[in-house]
mmCIF file of C-alpha atoms in Angstrom:
data_model
loop_
_atom_site.group_PDB
_atom_site.id
_atom_site.type_symbol
_atom_site.label_atom_id
_atom_site.label_comp_id
_atom_site.label_asym_id
_atom_site.label_seq_id
_atom_site.Cartn_x
_atom_site.Cartn_y
_atom_site.Cartn_z
ATOM 1 C CA MET A 1 -9.453 -11.807 1.032
ATOM 2 C CA LEU A 2 -12.765 -11.933 2.887
ATOM 3 C CA VAL A 3 -12.880 -8.135 3.127
ATOM 4 C CA LYS A 4 -12.224 -7.749 -0.600
ATOM 5 C CA ALA A 5 -14.911 -10.279 -1.436
ATOM 6 C CA THR A 6 -17.347 -8.375 0.770
ATOM 7 C CA HIS A 7 -16.539 -5.120 -1.004
ATOM 8 C CA LYS A 8 -16.925 -6.805 -4.371
ATOM 9 C CA GLY A 9 -20.332 -8.176 -3.439
ATOM 10 C CA TYR A 10 -21.414 -4.805 -2.085
ATOM 11 C CA MET A 11 -20.381 -3.096 -5.314
ATOM 12 C CA LYS A 12 -22.410 -5.618 -7.311
ATOM 13 C CA ALA A 13 -25.399 -4.796 -5.132
ATOM 14 C CA LEU A 14 -24.870 -1.074 -5.757
ATOM 15 C CA LYS A 15 -24.739 -1.706 -9.496
ATOM 16 C CA ILE A 16 -28.018 -3.595 -9.414
ATOM 17 C CA ALA A 17 -29.599 -0.927 -7.201
ATOM 18 C CA ALA A 18 -28.529 1.876 -9.571
ATOM 19 C CA ARG A 19 -30.172 0.080 -12.477
ATOM 20 C CA VAL A 20 -33.444 -0.979 -10.838
ATOM 21 C CA ILE A 21 -34.237 1.711 -8.267
ATOM 22 C CA PRO A 22 -36.064 4.575 -10.006
ATOM 23 C CA ILE A 23 -34.330 7.917 -9.523
ATOM 24 C CA PRO A 24 -36.553 10.977 -9.919
ATOM 25 C CA ARG A 25 -35.457 14.115 -11.734
ATOM 26 C CA PRO A 26 -36.442 17.631 -10.784
ATOM 27 C CA THR A 27 -38.729 19.685 -12.957
ATOM 28 C CA LEU A 28 -36.103 21.854 -14.646
ATOM 29 C CA PHE A 29 -36.265 25.520 -15.625
ATOM 30 C CA THR A 30 -33.358 26.810 -17.701
ATOM 31 C CA GLY A 31 -32.118 30.092 -19.141
ATOM 32 C CA ALA A 32 -32.311 33.740 -18.180
ATOM 33 C CA GLU A 33 -35.218 34.478 -15.818
ATOM 34 C CA SER A 34 -35.643 30.786 -14.976
ATOM 35 C CA ALA A 35 -35.222 31.589 -11.276
ATOM 36 C CA GLU A 36 -38.361 33.698 -11.436
ATOM 37 C CA GLN A 37 -40.163 30.966 -13.371
ATOM 38 C CA LEU A 38 -39.326 28.570 -10.538
ATOM 39 C CA CYS A 39 -40.648 31.006 -7.935
ATOM 40 C CA GLU A 40 -43.862 31.413 -9.898
ATOM 41 C CA ALA A 41 -44.262 27.627 -10.053
ATOM 42 C CA ILE A 42 -43.756 27.381 -6.285
ATOM 43 C CA SER A 43 -46.416 30.059 -5.736
ATOM 44 C CA LEU A 44 -48.946 27.956 -7.667
ATOM 45 C CA MET A 45 -48.469 25.143 -5.150
ATOM 46 C CA SER A 46 -49.679 27.273 -2.207
ATOM 47 C CA LEU A 47 -47.305 25.486 0.151
ATOM 48 C CA GLY A 48 -46.877 28.252 2.689
ATOM 49 C CA LYS A 49 -43.753 29.855 4.102
ATOM 50 C CA LEU A 50 -40.361 28.841 2.714
ATOM 51 C CA LEU A 51 -36.986 28.554 4.408
ATOM 52 C CA VAL A 52 -34.391 30.024 2.026
ATOM 53 C CA VAL A 53 -31.089 28.255 2.708
ATOM 54 C CA THR A 54 -27.979 30.052 1.494
ATOM 55 C CA ASP A 55 -24.654 31.558 2.611
ATOM 56 C CA LYS A 56 -23.521 35.018 3.630
ATOM 57 C CA ALA A 57 -21.290 35.500 0.586
ATOM 58 C CA LEU A 58 -24.286 35.218 -1.733
ATOM 59 C CA VAL A 59 -26.259 37.566 0.480
ATOM 60 C CA GLU A 60 -23.447 40.129 0.363
ATOM 61 C CA ALA A 61 -23.116 39.708 -3.419
ATOM 62 C CA GLY A 62 -26.793 40.574 -3.871
ATOM 63 C CA VAL A 63 -27.658 37.213 -5.469
ATOM 64 C CA VAL A 64 -30.062 36.208 -2.705
ATOM 65 C CA ALA A 65 -31.794 39.590 -2.915
ATOM 66 C CA GLN A 66 -32.639 38.894 -6.563
ATOM 67 C CA VAL A 67 -34.320 35.624 -5.601
ATOM 68 C CA GLU A 68 -36.080 37.251 -2.657
ATOM 69 C CA ARG A 69 -37.570 39.837 -5.034
ATOM 70 C CA HIS A 70 -38.956 37.037 -7.177
ATOM 71 C CA LEU A 71 -40.485 35.398 -4.118
ATOM 72 C CA ARG A 72 -42.152 38.639 -2.992
ATOM 73 C CA ARG A 73 -43.407 39.347 -6.515
ATOM 74 C CA HIS A 74 -45.232 36.033 -6.472
ATOM 75 C CA GLY A 75 -46.581 36.405 -2.956
ATOM 76 C CA ILE A 76 -44.421 33.773 -1.266
ATOM 77 C CA GLU A 77 -43.623 34.227 2.414
ATOM 78 C CA PHE A 78 -40.088 33.260 3.400
ATOM 79 C CA VAL A 79 -37.367 33.500 5.999
ATOM 80 C CA THR A 80 -33.700 33.410 5.015
ATOM 81 C CA PHE A 81 -31.155 31.181 6.766
ATOM 82 C CA ASP A 82 -27.676 32.241 5.617
ATOM 83 C CA ARG A 83 -25.455 30.450 8.127
ATOM 84 C CA VAL A 84 -24.191 27.767 5.738
ATOM 85 C CA THR A 85 -20.415 27.608 5.277
ATOM 86 C CA PRO A 86 -18.295 25.676 2.773
ATOM 87 C CA ASP A 87 -18.490 22.017 3.811
ATOM 88 C CA PRO A 88 -21.664 22.372 5.911
ATOM 89 C CA THR A 89 -21.740 20.681 9.299
ATOM 90 C CA TYR A 90 -24.250 18.822 11.442
ATOM 91 C CA PRO A 91 -24.779 21.863 13.745
ATOM 92 C CA GLN A 92 -25.569 24.121 10.776
ATOM 93 C CA ALA A 93 -28.242 21.742 9.509
ATOM 94 C CA GLU A 94 -29.696 21.431 13.001
ATOM 95 C CA GLU A 95 -29.730 25.218 13.350
ATOM 96 C CA GLY A 96 -31.566 25.487 10.039
ATOM 97 C CA LEU A 97 -34.064 22.894 11.250
ATOM 98 C CA VAL A 98 -34.783 24.977 14.357
ATOM 99 C CA VAL A 99 -35.474 28.048 12.204
ATOM 100 C CA TYR A 100 -37.708 25.986 9.902
ATOM 101 C CA LYS A 101 -39.830 24.817 12.837
ATOM 102 C CA GLN A 102 -39.882 28.150 14.696
ATOM 103 C CA GLU A 103 -41.035 29.968 11.560
ATOM 104 C CA ASN A 104 -43.604 27.268 10.728
ATOM 105 C CA CYS A 105 -42.130 26.747 7.269
ATOM 106 C CA LYS A 106 -43.649 24.321 4.780
ATOM 107 C CA GLY A 107 -40.857 23.983 2.256
ATOM 108 C CA ILE A 108 -37.227 24.863 1.493
ATOM 109 C CA LEU A 109 -35.576 26.821 -1.309
ATOM 110 C CA ALA A 110 -31.788 26.393 -1.537
ATOM 111 C CA VAL A 111 -29.854 29.182 -3.258
ATOM 112 C CA GLY A 112 -26.156 28.595 -3.809
ATOM 113 C CA GLY A 113 -23.552 26.021 -4.651
ATOM 114 C CA GLY A 114 -23.231 22.510 -3.340
ATOM 115 C CA SER A 115 -22.898 23.535 0.302
ATOM 116 C CA PRO A 116 -26.268 25.325 0.682
ATOM 117 C CA ILE A 117 -28.006 22.700 -1.461
ATOM 118 C CA ASP A 118 -26.556 19.792 0.527
ATOM 119 C CA CYS A 119 -27.378 21.501 3.818
ATOM 120 C CA ALA A 120 -30.926 22.145 2.581
ATOM 121 C CA LYS A 121 -31.310 18.477 1.652
ATOM 122 C CA VAL A 122 -30.279 17.430 5.154
ATOM 123 C CA ILE A 123 -32.625 19.950 6.771
ATOM 124 C CA ALA A 124 -35.473 18.728 4.559
ATOM 125 C CA ALA A 125 -34.774 15.120 5.556
ATOM 126 C CA ARG A 126 -34.640 16.023 9.253
ATOM 127 C CA VAL A 127 -38.003 17.821 9.041
ATOM 128 C CA THR A 128 -39.818 14.566 8.332
ATOM 129 C CA ASN A 129 -37.460 11.979 9.829
ATOM 130 C CA ASN A 130 -37.072 12.082 13.594
ATOM 131 C CA LYS A 131 -33.578 10.627 13.459
ATOM 132 C CA ALA A 132 -30.132 12.090 14.068
ATOM 133 C CA ILE A 133 -28.127 12.973 10.972
ATOM 134 C CA LYS A 134 -25.743 10.089 11.682
ATOM 135 C CA LYS A 135 -28.709 7.717 11.520
ATOM 136 C CA LEU A 136 -29.743 9.161 8.141
ATOM 137 C CA ALA A 137 -26.235 8.866 6.679
ATOM 138 C CA GLY A 138 -25.558 6.032 4.281
ATOM 139 C CA LEU A 139 -27.597 4.370 1.571
ATOM 140 C CA LEU A 140 -31.424 4.494 1.556
ATOM 141 C CA LYS A 141 -31.805 5.598 5.186
ATOM 142 C CA VAL A 142 -34.214 8.507 4.565
ATOM 143 C CA TRP A 143 -37.430 6.604 5.237
ATOM 144 C CA ARG A 144 -39.943 9.442 4.923
ATOM 145 C CA ALA A 145 -40.097 11.872 2.010
ATOM 146 C CA PRO A 146 -38.320 15.122 2.960
ATOM 147 C CA ALA A 147 -40.002 18.484 3.162
ATOM 148 C CA PRO A 148 -40.664 19.987 -0.300
ATOM 149 C CA LEU A 149 -37.293 21.102 -1.667
ATOM 150 C CA PHE A 150 -36.514 23.501 -4.512
ATOM 151 C CA VAL A 151 -33.048 24.626 -5.618
ATOM 152 C CA ILE A 152 -31.406 27.432 -7.550
ATOM 153 C CA PRO A 153 -27.733 26.594 -8.124
ATOM 154 C CA THR A 154 -25.427 29.605 -8.381
ATOM 155 C CA THR A 155 -22.358 27.607 -9.400
ATOM 156 C CA ALA A 156 -21.804 25.109 -12.200
ATOM 157 C CA GLY A 157 -20.098 22.185 -10.574
ATOM 158 C CA THR A 158 -21.759 20.075 -7.933
ATOM 159 C CA GLY A 159 -24.818 18.881 -9.846
ATOM 160 C CA SER A 160 -26.558 18.725 -6.456
ATOM 161 C CA GLU A 161 -29.798 19.856 -8.065
ATOM 162 C CA VAL A 162 -30.193 16.409 -9.630
ATOM 163 C CA THR A 163 -28.301 14.026 -7.360
ATOM 164 C CA VAL A 164 -29.491 11.603 -4.700
ATOM 165 C CA ALA A 165 -26.701 12.640 -2.342
ATOM 166 C CA ALA A 166 -26.025 15.216 0.330
ATOM 167 C CA VAL A 167 -22.601 15.468 1.926
ATOM 168 C CA ILE A 168 -22.245 16.978 5.375
ATOM 169 C CA SER A 169 -19.336 17.089 7.830
ATOM 170 C CA ASP A 170 -19.230 15.730 11.345
ATOM 171 C CA PRO A 171 -17.173 18.343 13.243
ATOM 172 C CA GLY A 172 -16.425 15.806 15.948
ATOM 173 C CA ASN A 173 -14.154 13.664 13.788
ATOM 174 C CA HIS A 174 -13.554 15.932 10.744
ATOM 175 C CA GLN A 175 -15.147 13.386 8.414
ATOM 176 C CA LYS A 176 -17.738 13.948 5.721
ATOM 177 C CA THR A 177 -20.801 11.749 5.842
ATOM 178 C CA PRO A 178 -22.956 11.242 2.744
ATOM 179 C CA LEU A 179 -26.699 10.735 2.787
ATOM 180 C CA MET A 180 -27.743 8.856 -0.354
ATOM 181 C CA ASP A 181 -31.397 8.351 -1.182
ATOM 182 C CA PRO A 182 -33.572 9.079 -4.249
ATOM 183 C CA LYS A 183 -35.912 10.972 -1.947
ATOM 184 C CA LEU A 184 -33.269 13.714 -1.652
ATOM 185 C CA VAL A 185 -33.657 14.767 -5.301
ATOM 186 C CA PRO A 186 -35.319 18.218 -5.282
ATOM 187 C CA LEU A 187 -38.785 18.705 -6.736
ATOM 188 C CA MET A 188 -37.743 21.589 -8.985
ATOM 189 C CA ALA A 189 -34.564 23.384 -10.016
ATOM 190 C CA ALA A 190 -33.684 26.512 -11.997
ATOM 191 C CA LEU A 191 -30.437 26.902 -13.947
ATOM 192 C CA ASP A 192 -30.355 30.673 -14.355
ATOM 193 C CA PRO A 193 -27.100 31.970 -15.891
ATOM 194 C CA GLN A 194 -27.924 35.513 -14.781
ATOM 195 C CA LEU A 195 -27.240 34.468 -11.187
ATOM 196 C CA MET A 196 -23.849 33.036 -12.168
ATOM 197 C CA THR A 197 -22.298 36.026 -13.946
ATOM 198 C CA GLY A 198 -20.819 37.394 -10.722
ATOM 199 C CA LEU A 199 -19.046 34.159 -9.866
ATOM 200 C CA PRO A 200 -15.338 34.967 -9.281
ATOM 201 C CA PRO A 201 -12.866 33.353 -11.715
ATOM 202 C CA ASN A 202 -11.310 31.120 -9.055
ATOM 203 C CA ILE A 203 -14.737 29.757 -8.046
ATOM 204 C CA THR A 204 -15.671 29.289 -11.707
ATOM 205 C CA ALA A 205 -12.492 27.249 -12.149
ATOM 206 C CA ALA A 206 -12.940 25.136 -9.021
ATOM 207 C CA THR A 207 -16.610 24.326 -9.588
ATOM 208 C CA GLY A 208 -15.962 23.599 -13.253
ATOM 209 C CA MET A 209 -13.234 21.128 -12.296
ATOM 210 C CA ASP A 210 -15.706 19.542 -9.878
ATOM 211 C CA ALA A 211 -18.115 18.951 -12.772
ATOM 212 C CA LEU A 212 -15.254 17.596 -14.870
ATOM 213 C CA THR A 213 -14.319 15.170 -12.096
ATOM 214 C CA HIS A 214 -17.927 13.987 -11.847
ATOM 215 C CA ALA A 215 -18.030 13.257 -15.573
ATOM 216 C CA VAL A 216 -14.619 11.565 -15.677
ATOM 217 C CA GLU A 217 -15.122 9.382 -12.619
ATOM 218 C CA ALA A 218 -18.586 8.368 -13.816
ATOM 219 C CA TYR A 219 -17.154 7.414 -17.215
ATOM 220 C CA ILE A 220 -14.379 5.186 -15.852
ATOM 221 C CA SER A 221 -16.626 3.666 -13.171
ATOM 222 C CA LEU A 222 -17.206 -0.072 -13.342
ATOM 223 C CA ASN A 223 -20.913 0.736 -12.945
ATOM 224 C CA ALA A 224 -21.049 2.938 -16.051
ATOM 225 C CA THR A 225 -23.902 2.257 -18.462
ATOM 226 C CA THR A 226 -24.830 3.459 -21.918
ATOM 227 C CA GLU A 227 -27.020 6.105 -20.281
ATOM 228 C CA THR A 228 -24.371 7.393 -17.882
ATOM 229 C CA ASP A 229 -21.760 7.361 -20.655
ATOM 230 C CA ALA A 230 -23.999 9.588 -22.751
ATOM 231 C CA TYR A 231 -24.440 12.134 -19.959
ATOM 232 C CA ALA A 232 -20.748 12.038 -19.014
ATOM 233 C CA THR A 233 -19.771 12.558 -22.657
ATOM 234 C CA ALA A 234 -22.141 15.519 -23.048
ATOM 235 C CA ALA A 235 -20.817 17.063 -19.840
ATOM 236 C CA LEU A 236 -17.191 16.625 -20.846
ATOM 237 C CA LYS A 237 -17.721 18.178 -24.280
ATOM 238 C CA LEU A 238 -19.535 21.182 -22.801
ATOM 239 C CA ILE A 239 -16.819 21.664 -20.194
ATOM 240 C CA HIS A 240 -14.104 21.433 -22.846
ATOM 241 C CA ALA A 241 -15.831 24.060 -24.970
ATOM 242 C CA ASN A 242 -16.873 26.472 -22.212
ATOM 243 C CA LEU A 243 -14.954 26.243 -18.921
ATOM 244 C CA VAL A 244 -11.883 28.317 -19.749
ATOM 245 C CA THR A 245 -14.082 30.873 -21.533
ATOM 246 C CA ALA A 246 -16.327 31.124 -18.453
ATOM 247 C CA TYR A 247 -13.189 31.628 -16.347
ATOM 248 C CA LYS A 248 -12.011 34.471 -18.610
ATOM 249 C CA ASP A 249 -15.400 36.054 -19.380
ATOM 250 C CA GLY A 250 -17.858 35.535 -16.567
ATOM 251 C CA GLN A 251 -20.528 37.734 -18.134
ATOM 252 C CA ALA A 252 -21.210 35.467 -21.122
ATOM 253 C CA LEU A 253 -24.712 34.109 -20.453
ATOM 254 C CA LYS A 254 -24.593 31.354 -23.069
ATOM 255 C CA VAL A 255 -21.291 30.072 -21.709
ATOM 256 C CA ARG A 256 -22.606 30.177 -18.148
ATOM 257 C CA LEU A 257 -25.721 28.252 -19.161
ATOM 258 C CA ASN A 258 -23.607 25.682 -21.007
ATOM 259 C CA MET A 259 -21.528 25.121 -17.874
ATOM 260 C CA ALA A 260 -24.699 24.821 -15.777
ATOM 261 C CA MET A 261 -25.987 22.181 -18.169
ATOM 262 C CA ALA A 262 -22.613 20.409 -18.048
ATOM 263 C CA SER A 263 -22.864 20.251 -14.271
ATOM 264 C CA TYR A 264 -26.430 18.926 -14.559
ATOM 265 C CA TYR A 265 -25.435 16.217 -17.069
ATOM 266 C CA ALA A 266 -22.433 15.208 -14.960
ATOM 267 C CA GLY A 267 -24.757 14.960 -11.962
ATOM 268 C CA LEU A 268 -27.044 12.619 -13.898
ATOM 269 C CA ALA A 269 -24.017 10.508 -14.836
ATOM 270 C CA PHE A 270 -22.499 10.048 -11.397
ATOM 271 C CA THR A 271 -25.838 9.615 -9.644
ATOM 272 C CA LYS A 272 -26.031 6.181 -11.279
ATOM 273 C CA ALA A 273 -22.405 5.363 -12.120
ATOM 274 C CA SER A 274 -20.916 6.797 -8.900
ATOM 275 C CA LEU A 275 -17.538 8.436 -8.306
ATOM 276 C CA GLY A 276 -13.966 7.513 -7.402
ATOM 277 C CA TYR A 277 -10.780 8.270 -5.491
ATOM 278 C CA ALA A 278 -10.561 11.930 -6.508
ATOM 279 C CA HIS A 279 -13.754 12.499 -4.555
ATOM 280 C CA ALA A 280 -12.755 10.222 -1.701
ATOM 281 C CA ILE A 281 -9.543 12.191 -1.231
ATOM 282 C CA ALA A 282 -11.185 15.569 -1.840
ATOM 283 C CA HIS A 283 -13.849 14.885 0.774
ATOM 284 C CA ASN A 284 -11.197 14.146 3.357
ATOM 285 C CA LEU A 285 -9.042 17.146 2.456
ATOM 286 C CA GLY A 286 -12.134 19.305 2.810
ATOM 287 C CA ALA A 287 -13.089 17.820 6.151
ATOM 288 C CA LYS A 288 -9.537 18.042 7.529
ATOM 289 C CA TYR A 289 -8.309 21.374 6.159
ATOM 290 C CA GLY A 290 -11.385 23.105 4.795
ATOM 291 C CA THR A 291 -10.077 22.792 1.232
ATOM 292 C CA PRO A 292 -12.850 23.870 -1.175
ATOM 293 C CA HIS A 293 -14.313 20.757 -2.759
ATOM 294 C CA GLY A 294 -13.775 21.671 -6.403
ATOM 295 C CA ALA A 295 -10.198 22.766 -5.773
ATOM 296 C CA ALA A 296 -9.505 19.531 -3.886
ATOM 297 C CA ASN A 297 -10.913 17.475 -6.762
ATOM 298 C CA ALA A 298 -8.712 19.368 -9.218
ATOM 299 C CA LEU A 299 -5.651 18.610 -7.086
ATOM 300 C CA ALA A 300 -6.426 14.906 -6.855
ATOM 301 C CA LEU A 301 -7.795 14.089 -10.314
ATOM 302 C CA PRO A 302 -4.578 13.951 -12.394
ATOM 303 C CA HIS A 303 -2.871 11.712 -9.828
ATOM 304 C CA VAL A 304 -5.901 9.431 -9.526
ATOM 305 C CA LEU A 305 -6.099 9.105 -13.309
ATOM 306 C CA GLU A 306 -2.394 8.319 -13.477
ATOM 307 C CA VAL A 307 -2.669 5.373 -11.068
ATOM 308 C CA SER A 308 -5.867 4.237 -12.817
ATOM 309 C CA ILE A 309 -4.329 4.001 -16.296
ATOM 310 C CA PRO A 310 -3.151 0.373 -15.973
ATOM 311 C CA SER A 311 -6.729 -0.705 -15.199
ATOM 312 C CA ALA A 312 -8.696 1.808 -17.298
ATOM 313 C CA LYS A 313 -6.456 2.988 -20.133
ATOM 314 C CA ILE A 314 -9.069 2.246 -22.804
ATOM 315 C CA ARG A 315 -11.747 4.328 -21.086
ATOM 316 C CA ILE A 316 -9.380 7.166 -20.172
ATOM 317 C CA GLY A 317 -8.056 7.116 -23.732
ATOM 318 C CA GLU A 318 -11.613 7.523 -25.008
ATOM 319 C CA LEU A 319 -11.919 10.662 -22.896
ATOM 320 C CA ALA A 320 -8.840 12.048 -24.635
ATOM 321 C CA LYS A 321 -10.471 11.579 -28.033
ATOM 322 C CA MET A 322 -13.632 13.361 -26.847
ATOM 323 C CA VAL A 323 -11.692 16.557 -26.148
ATOM 324 C CA GLY A 324 -9.452 16.339 -29.180
ATOM 325 C CA VAL A 325 -6.161 15.420 -27.525
ATOM 326 C CA GLY A 326 -6.326 11.730 -28.398
ATOM 327 C CA ASP A 327 -5.306 10.151 -31.672
ATOM 328 C CA GLU A 328 -6.638 6.995 -33.327
ATOM 329 C CA ASN A 329 -3.068 6.234 -34.408
ATOM 330 C CA LEU A 330 -1.808 6.179 -30.808
ATOM 331 C CA ASP A 331 -2.164 3.245 -28.426
ATOM 332 C CA ASP A 332 -4.462 3.330 -25.391
ATOM 333 C CA GLN A 333 -1.609 4.087 -22.999
ATOM 334 C CA ALA A 334 -0.549 7.151 -24.988
ATOM 335 C CA ASN A 335 -4.104 8.437 -25.311
ATOM 336 C CA ALA A 336 -4.750 7.945 -21.599
ATOM 337 C CA SER A 337 -1.578 9.863 -20.749
ATOM 338 C CA ALA A 338 -2.669 12.607 -23.132
ATOM 339 C CA PHE A 339 -5.910 13.018 -21.196
ATOM 340 C CA VAL A 340 -4.042 13.322 -17.894
ATOM 341 C CA ASN A 341 -1.936 16.056 -19.483
ATOM 342 C CA TYR A 342 -5.118 17.707 -20.736
ATOM 343 C CA VAL A 343 -6.518 17.887 -17.199
ATOM 344 C CA VAL A 344 -3.290 19.483 -16.020
ATOM 345 C CA SER A 345 -3.441 21.970 -18.907
ATOM 346 C CA LEU A 346 -6.919 23.057 -17.770
ATOM 347 C CA GLN A 347 -5.573 23.729 -14.285
ATOM 348 C CA GLU A 348 -2.719 25.762 -15.716
ATOM 349 C CA ALA A 349 -5.005 27.732 -18.041
ATOM 350 C CA MET A 350 -7.036 28.827 -15.011
ATOM 351 C CA ASN A 351 -4.056 29.456 -12.703
ATOM 352 C CA MET A 352 -5.120 26.736 -10.282
ATOM 353 C CA PRO A 353 -2.638 25.476 -7.687
ATOM 354 C CA ARG A 354 -1.132 22.071 -8.351
ATOM 355 C CA THR A 355 -0.210 21.308 -4.741
ATOM 356 C CA LEU A 356 -1.679 21.742 -1.247
ATOM 357 C CA PRO A 357 0.971 22.751 1.316
ATOM 358 C CA ASP A 358 -1.677 22.561 4.076
ATOM 359 C CA ILE A 359 -1.291 18.789 4.123
ATOM 360 C CA LYS A 360 0.770 17.694 7.126
ATOM 361 C CA PRO A 361 2.930 14.606 6.605
ATOM 362 C CA GLU A 362 1.700 13.106 9.865
ATOM 363 C CA ASP A 363 -1.920 13.404 8.641
ATOM 364 C CA ILE A 364 -1.371 11.494 5.396
ATOM 365 C CA PRO A 365 -1.854 7.942 6.765
ATOM 366 C CA GLN A 366 -5.226 8.800 8.307
ATOM 367 C CA ILE A 367 -6.399 10.749 5.252
ATOM 368 C CA ALA A 368 -5.457 7.758 3.094
ATOM 369 C CA LYS A 369 -7.211 5.345 5.438
ATOM 370 C CA ASN A 370 -10.394 7.416 5.390
ATOM 371 C CA ALA A 371 -10.306 7.798 1.603
ATOM 372 C CA ILE A 372 -9.784 4.063 1.102
ATOM 373 C CA HIS A 373 -12.705 3.268 3.381
ATOM 374 C CA GLU A 374 -14.938 5.722 1.501
ATOM 375 C CA ALA A 375 -13.964 4.289 -1.859
ATOM 376 C CA ASN A 376 -14.259 0.652 -0.784
ATOM 377 C CA TRP A 377 -17.823 1.116 0.385
ATOM 378 C CA ASN A 378 -19.109 3.662 -2.137
ATOM 379 C CA TYR A 379 -17.214 3.747 -5.409
ATOM 380 C CA PRO A 380 -16.882 1.047 -8.117
ATOM 381 C CA VAL A 381 -13.441 2.209 -9.240
ATOM 382 C CA PRO A 382 -11.318 0.359 -11.819
ATOM 383 C CA HIS A 383 -8.478 -0.091 -9.318
ATOM 384 C CA TYR A 384 -8.658 -0.172 -5.517
ATOM 385 C CA LEU A 385 -5.648 1.427 -3.863
ATOM 386 C CA THR A 386 -3.608 -0.059 -1.080
ATOM 387 C CA GLN A 387 -2.771 2.060 1.954
ATOM 388 C CA GLY A 388 0.735 2.610 0.605
ATOM 389 C CA GLU A 389 -0.466 3.582 -2.878
ATOM 390 C CA CYS A 390 -2.948 6.066 -1.477
ATOM 391 C CA GLU A 391 -0.365 7.620 0.850
ATOM 392 C CA LYS A 392 2.041 8.110 -2.075
ATOM 393 C CA LEU A 393 -0.708 9.735 -4.110
ATOM 394 C CA ILE A 394 -1.604 12.189 -1.322
ATOM 395 C CA ALA A 395 2.096 12.978 -0.799
ATOM 396 C CA LYS A 396 2.246 14.045 -4.469
ATOM 397 C CA ILE A 397 -0.632 16.467 -3.837
ATOM 398 C CA LYS A 398 1.312 17.978 -0.956
ATOM 399 C CA ALA A 399 4.652 18.152 -2.802
#
C-alpha cells in the first residue's frame, strides 16, 4: 500500500509540474521547401559548424543529400554523423559527442525519425552537461541548456520535434532510459512533406501508429487537460483521414503534410498529458528484441485499450465517436469496444503484423516487470496493471 501511495503522490506531482512548468515550442516551418527555409534561418544565426545527426538509410535514400545541399546553398559548414541505428544507444550518442568536439561544432541538426532526433537531443545535452547519460536520465536532470538543436523529421510519428523527451537504450541491460526536460525541445523544426514521399509503406504504417498511440494515450491519461484533449483530438482526426492514404500513396504531399501535423499535435498532447502501457511495453520490446518502436506500439495498443476499458470506457468511447465508429445510441462499453476494433482495422488495412513471435516465454516476466516500473513512475494511466495482468497482455502479443 505504501508503494502505491508513493506512486499516486508522484503522479500528482507530475500533473502539477505539467501544468505549471513552461514548455517551449520550436519555431516551426511547414510545407514544401520548409527544410530549406529552416537552413536559411540557421544561416542567419551565424552559429558556426553544425553536426548533422542522421542514419545510413537516409543517407543511402538521398534524403540527407537534399538537406546538405540546402546547408551549402546558405553557406553553413557541417559534418555528417550517420551512425545512429533504430533505438539509439549510449555509445552512439557518445560517439556523436566526440565528433562534435573534434570538429569544433557549434550546433546540431537532426535529420530523420525519432531515433536520430532522440540521439541528437542526448548529444546536445552532453555537450553542455559534463555528466554521464545515466545521470541525465529522468525528470529535469539536464541542468544546462543543450547545444543549439534544430530538427527535420522525415517520418510522421514520434513528434520528437516538439517533445521534452529523448529515449536512449543502455546496451548493458537492454533497457531504454528517457531524458525528460523542457530544455530538450529543439529551437526550430521543419515539417517538409517532400522529404517524406520516399518513406516505405511499412514505415509509414508503423510511424503513423506511433502517432496514433501518442494521441490515444494522451487522451485517456489521468493528466489530460482541455489543451491536451484538443491536440489529441486534432491528431486523431488527421490520422483517421490520412494514414491509410499515406500508406497507399506515399507521393501525396498534402497527405504527408497532414500526417506530419498529426504527429506534431500528438507530440504536443503527450508532452503534457504523458503516455501509457502501450509505450511502456513497446519500449521494452524495442530494447530487448530491437522491435521498431511504432510497430511495437501497434502490437500493444489494442490489448492495452482492452484492459483499460473498465476504467476508461467513457474516454475510449469518445475516441470512437471522433473517428465515426461510435454511436450516441450505444453505451460506453460498446463504443469503447468499437474503438479497439477500429485500431485493429487500421493494422489490417496496412498489413501490419498482429503478433510478435520474437517474444520468448521466459522473457515475459522481466518485460512485464520493466514495463510496470516504467508506467508506475512515468505514466498517469487509468488502470495500473499487476504483474500477472501485464504478463497475460504480453503473452497475447506473442500468440
